[in-house]
mmCIF file of C-alpha atoms in Angstrom:
data_model
loop_
_atom_site.group_PDB
_atom_site.id
_atom_site.type_symbol
_atom_site.label_atom_id
_atom_site.label_comp_id
_atom_site.label_asym_id
_atom_site.label_seq_id
_atom_site.Cartn_x
_atom_site.Cartn_y
_atom_site.Cartn_z
ATOM 1 C CA MET F 122 1.387 -8.259 -6.325
ATOM 2 C CA LEU F 123 2.017 -5.613 -3.140
ATOM 3 C CA SER F 124 -1.716 -6.561 -2.595
ATOM 4 C CA LYS F 125 -0.774 -10.254 -1.641
ATOM 5 C CA ILE F 126 2.027 -8.978 0.568
ATOM 6 C CA THR F 127 1.093 -8.351 4.686
ATOM 7 C CA VAL F 128 4.584 -8.209 6.041
ATOM 8 C CA ALA F 129 8.051 -8.283 4.723
ATOM 9 C CA LYS F 130 8.284 -12.515 5.208
ATOM 10 C CA ASP F 131 5.524 -12.906 2.856
ATOM 11 C CA ILE F 132 7.700 -11.414 -0.076
ATOM 12 C CA PRO F 133 9.701 -14.673 -0.987
ATOM 13 C CA ASN F 134 6.681 -16.771 -1.001
ATOM 14 C CA VAL F 135 4.681 -14.254 -3.378
ATOM 15 C CA LEU F 136 7.277 -14.162 -5.614
ATOM 16 C CA THR F 137 7.982 -17.508 -5.724
ATOM 17 C CA THR F 138 4.161 -18.333 -6.584
ATOM 18 C CA TYR F 139 4.101 -15.470 -9.377
ATOM 19 C CA VAL F 140 6.978 -17.751 -10.784
ATOM 20 C CA ASN F 141 5.654 -21.020 -10.833
ATOM 21 C CA GLU F 142 2.136 -20.136 -11.707
ATOM 22 C CA GLY F 143 4.084 -18.450 -14.974
ATOM 23 C CA LEU F 144 3.352 -14.894 -14.441
ATOM 24 C CA LEU F 145 6.904 -13.641 -14.130
ATOM 25 C CA SER F 146 10.257 -15.322 -15.076
ATOM 26 C CA LYS F 147 12.849 -15.882 -12.317
ATOM 27 C CA GLN F 148 14.573 -12.465 -13.428
ATOM 28 C CA GLU F 149 11.551 -10.379 -12.955
ATOM 29 C CA SER F 150 11.068 -11.956 -9.835
ATOM 30 C CA ARG F 151 14.519 -10.591 -8.753
ATOM 31 C CA ASP F 152 13.988 -7.214 -10.247
ATOM 32 C CA LEU F 153 10.473 -7.223 -8.691
ATOM 33 C CA SER F 154 12.136 -8.362 -5.180
ATOM 34 C CA LYS F 155 14.755 -5.526 -4.968
ATOM 35 C CA ILE F 156 11.647 -2.936 -5.708
ATOM 36 C CA ILE F 157 9.253 -4.442 -3.365
ATOM 37 C CA TYR F 158 11.889 -4.979 -0.294
ATOM 38 C CA ALA F 159 12.520 -1.276 -1.081
ATOM 39 C CA VAL F 160 9.092 -0.259 -0.052
ATOM 40 C CA ALA F 161 9.053 -2.852 3.040
ATOM 41 C CA ASP F 162 12.360 -1.714 4.371
ATOM 42 C CA HIS F 163 11.768 1.845 3.781
ATOM 43 C CA PRO F 164 12.610 3.658 7.336
ATOM 44 C CA GLU F 165 9.004 5.306 6.876
ATOM 45 C CA LEU F 166 7.132 2.352 5.519
ATOM 46 C CA SER F 167 8.945 -0.726 7.444
ATOM 47 C CA PRO F 168 7.040 -0.350 10.656
ATOM 48 C CA TYR F 169 3.523 -1.040 8.771
ATOM 49 C CA PHE F 170 5.146 -4.514 7.465
ATOM 50 C CA GLN F 171 6.202 -5.816 10.567
ATOM 51 C CA GLY F 172 3.022 -8.055 11.609
ATOM 52 C CA ASP F 173 2.445 -6.602 15.074
ATOM 53 C CA LYS F 174 -0.838 -4.691 13.197
ATOM 54 C CA THR F 175 -3.753 -5.582 11.236
ATOM 55 C CA VAL F 176 -3.290 -5.457 7.571
ATOM 56 C CA PHE F 177 -5.873 -4.838 4.784
ATOM 57 C CA THR F 178 -4.984 -4.675 1.169
ATOM 58 C CA GLU F 179 -6.801 -3.612 -1.545
ATOM 59 C CA ARG F 180 -10.410 -4.067 0.558
ATOM 60 C CA GLU F 181 -13.770 -2.272 -1.155
ATOM 61 C CA ILE F 182 -15.246 0.333 0.972
ATOM 62 C CA LEU F 183 -18.811 1.320 0.604
ATOM 63 C CA THR F 184 -19.656 4.992 0.928
ATOM 64 C CA LYS F 185 -22.897 6.576 2.290
ATOM 65 C CA ASP F 186 -23.333 7.566 -1.547
ATOM 66 C CA GLN F 187 -22.689 3.858 -2.886
ATOM 67 C CA LYS F 188 -19.702 4.823 -4.258
ATOM 68 C CA ILE F 189 -16.444 1.992 -3.896
ATOM 69 C CA LEU F 190 -13.373 3.153 -2.942
ATOM 70 C CA ILE F 191 -10.689 0.379 -2.582
ATOM 71 C CA PRO F 192 -7.238 2.045 -0.835
ATOM 72 C CA ASP F 193 -3.867 -0.250 -1.722
ATOM 73 C CA ARG F 194 -2.975 -0.842 2.175
ATOM 74 C CA LEU F 195 -4.545 -0.049 5.308
ATOM 75 C CA VAL F 196 -2.595 -0.320 8.807
ATOM 76 C CA PHE F 197 -4.840 -0.611 11.831
ATOM 77 C CA ASP F 198 -3.688 -0.674 15.500
ATOM 78 C CA GLY F 199 -6.625 -0.167 17.483
ATOM 79 C CA LYS F 200 -8.781 2.911 15.967
ATOM 80 C CA GLU F 201 -5.876 4.411 14.399
ATOM 81 C CA VAL F 202 -4.851 3.840 10.491
ATOM 82 C CA VAL F 203 -2.306 4.774 8.162
ATOM 83 C CA ILE F 204 -3.230 4.707 4.597
ATOM 84 C CA ILE F 205 -0.482 3.607 1.965
ATOM 85 C CA ASP F 206 -1.427 3.925 -1.810
ATOM 86 C CA TYR F 207 1.186 2.826 -4.474
ATOM 87 C CA LYS F 208 1.441 4.614 -7.736
ATOM 88 C CA THR F 209 3.669 4.934 -10.919
ATOM 89 C CA GLY F 210 4.814 7.519 -12.459
ATOM 90 C CA SER F 211 5.361 10.895 -10.936
ATOM 91 C CA TYR F 212 3.186 12.984 -7.999
ATOM 92 C CA LYS F 213 -0.029 14.588 -9.306
ATOM 93 C CA GLU F 214 -2.642 16.249 -7.044
ATOM 94 C CA ASN F 215 -4.951 13.914 -7.818
ATOM 95 C CA HIS F 216 -2.991 11.126 -6.265
ATOM 96 C CA ALA F 217 -3.276 13.587 -2.975
ATOM 97 C CA HIS F 218 -6.800 13.968 -3.570
ATOM 98 C CA GLN F 219 -7.691 10.550 -3.516
ATOM 99 C CA ILE F 220 -5.959 9.476 -0.599
ATOM 100 C CA ARG F 221 -7.422 12.626 1.259
ATOM 101 C CA SER F 222 -10.964 11.101 0.478
ATOM 102 C CA TYR F 223 -9.813 7.484 1.939
ATOM 103 C CA ALA F 224 -8.803 9.485 4.953
ATOM 104 C CA ALA F 225 -11.888 11.294 5.347
ATOM 105 C CA LEU F 226 -14.310 8.214 4.675
ATOM 106 C CA LEU F 227 -11.763 6.300 7.418
ATOM 107 C CA THR F 228 -12.588 9.303 9.844
ATOM 108 C CA GLU F 229 -16.281 9.349 9.178
ATOM 109 C CA MET F 230 -16.321 5.391 10.147
ATOM 110 C CA GLY F 231 -14.633 6.644 13.399
ATOM 111 C CA PHE F 232 -10.932 5.592 12.775
ATOM 112 C CA CYS F 233 -8.104 8.367 13.842
ATOM 113 C CA VAL F 234 -6.141 8.595 10.630
ATOM 114 C CA SER F 235 -2.467 9.027 11.694
ATOM 115 C CA GLN F 236 -0.393 9.060 8.275
ATOM 116 C CA LEU F 237 -0.916 9.275 4.435
ATOM 117 C CA PHE F 238 1.759 7.561 2.102
ATOM 118 C CA LEU F 239 1.974 8.108 -1.595
ATOM 119 C CA VAL F 240 4.589 5.441 -2.801
ATOM 120 C CA TYR F 241 5.825 6.167 -6.483
ATOM 121 C CA LEU F 242 7.305 2.733 -7.740
ATOM 122 C CA GLY F 243 9.812 2.993 -10.501
ATOM 123 C CA GLU F 244 13.488 2.721 -11.166
ATOM 124 C CA GLU F 245 13.447 4.969 -8.046
ATOM 125 C CA LEU F 246 11.191 4.607 -5.052
ATOM 126 C CA LYS F 247 9.999 7.761 -3.860
ATOM 127 C CA VAL F 248 7.655 8.157 -0.274
ATOM 128 C CA VAL F 249 5.262 11.068 -0.299
ATOM 129 C CA SER F 250 4.043 11.642 3.086
ATOM 130 C CA LEU F 251 0.812 13.727 3.203
ATOM 131 C CA ASP F 252 -0.145 16.022 6.400
#
């Protein structure tokens, strides 16, 4: 569902679409709404849900060795990019390795990676900023 949200104002329409298509009940929509707004309104993440930057969600990137990488959210401001990856559960080192591999690829492509965020979704939202 987060892949359908480019800016925060998309949230109500995306939730309504999921309810109308029978993919969510109204109660599930209300529950998910809280989680999604917690992401979009989070102080560290909200600048990347404002609409003043170019956003790509779940876009395939082909590496030189023909592997496909699919970051959850890339937010571009010119040649600068912020990478946001969503996870469930708790922090694992392989999550950091994965997002750093996205950063290495984008750097190789000529972009300046300014921020890496792992966002853990669950009862409590946790945002991990990696350097």
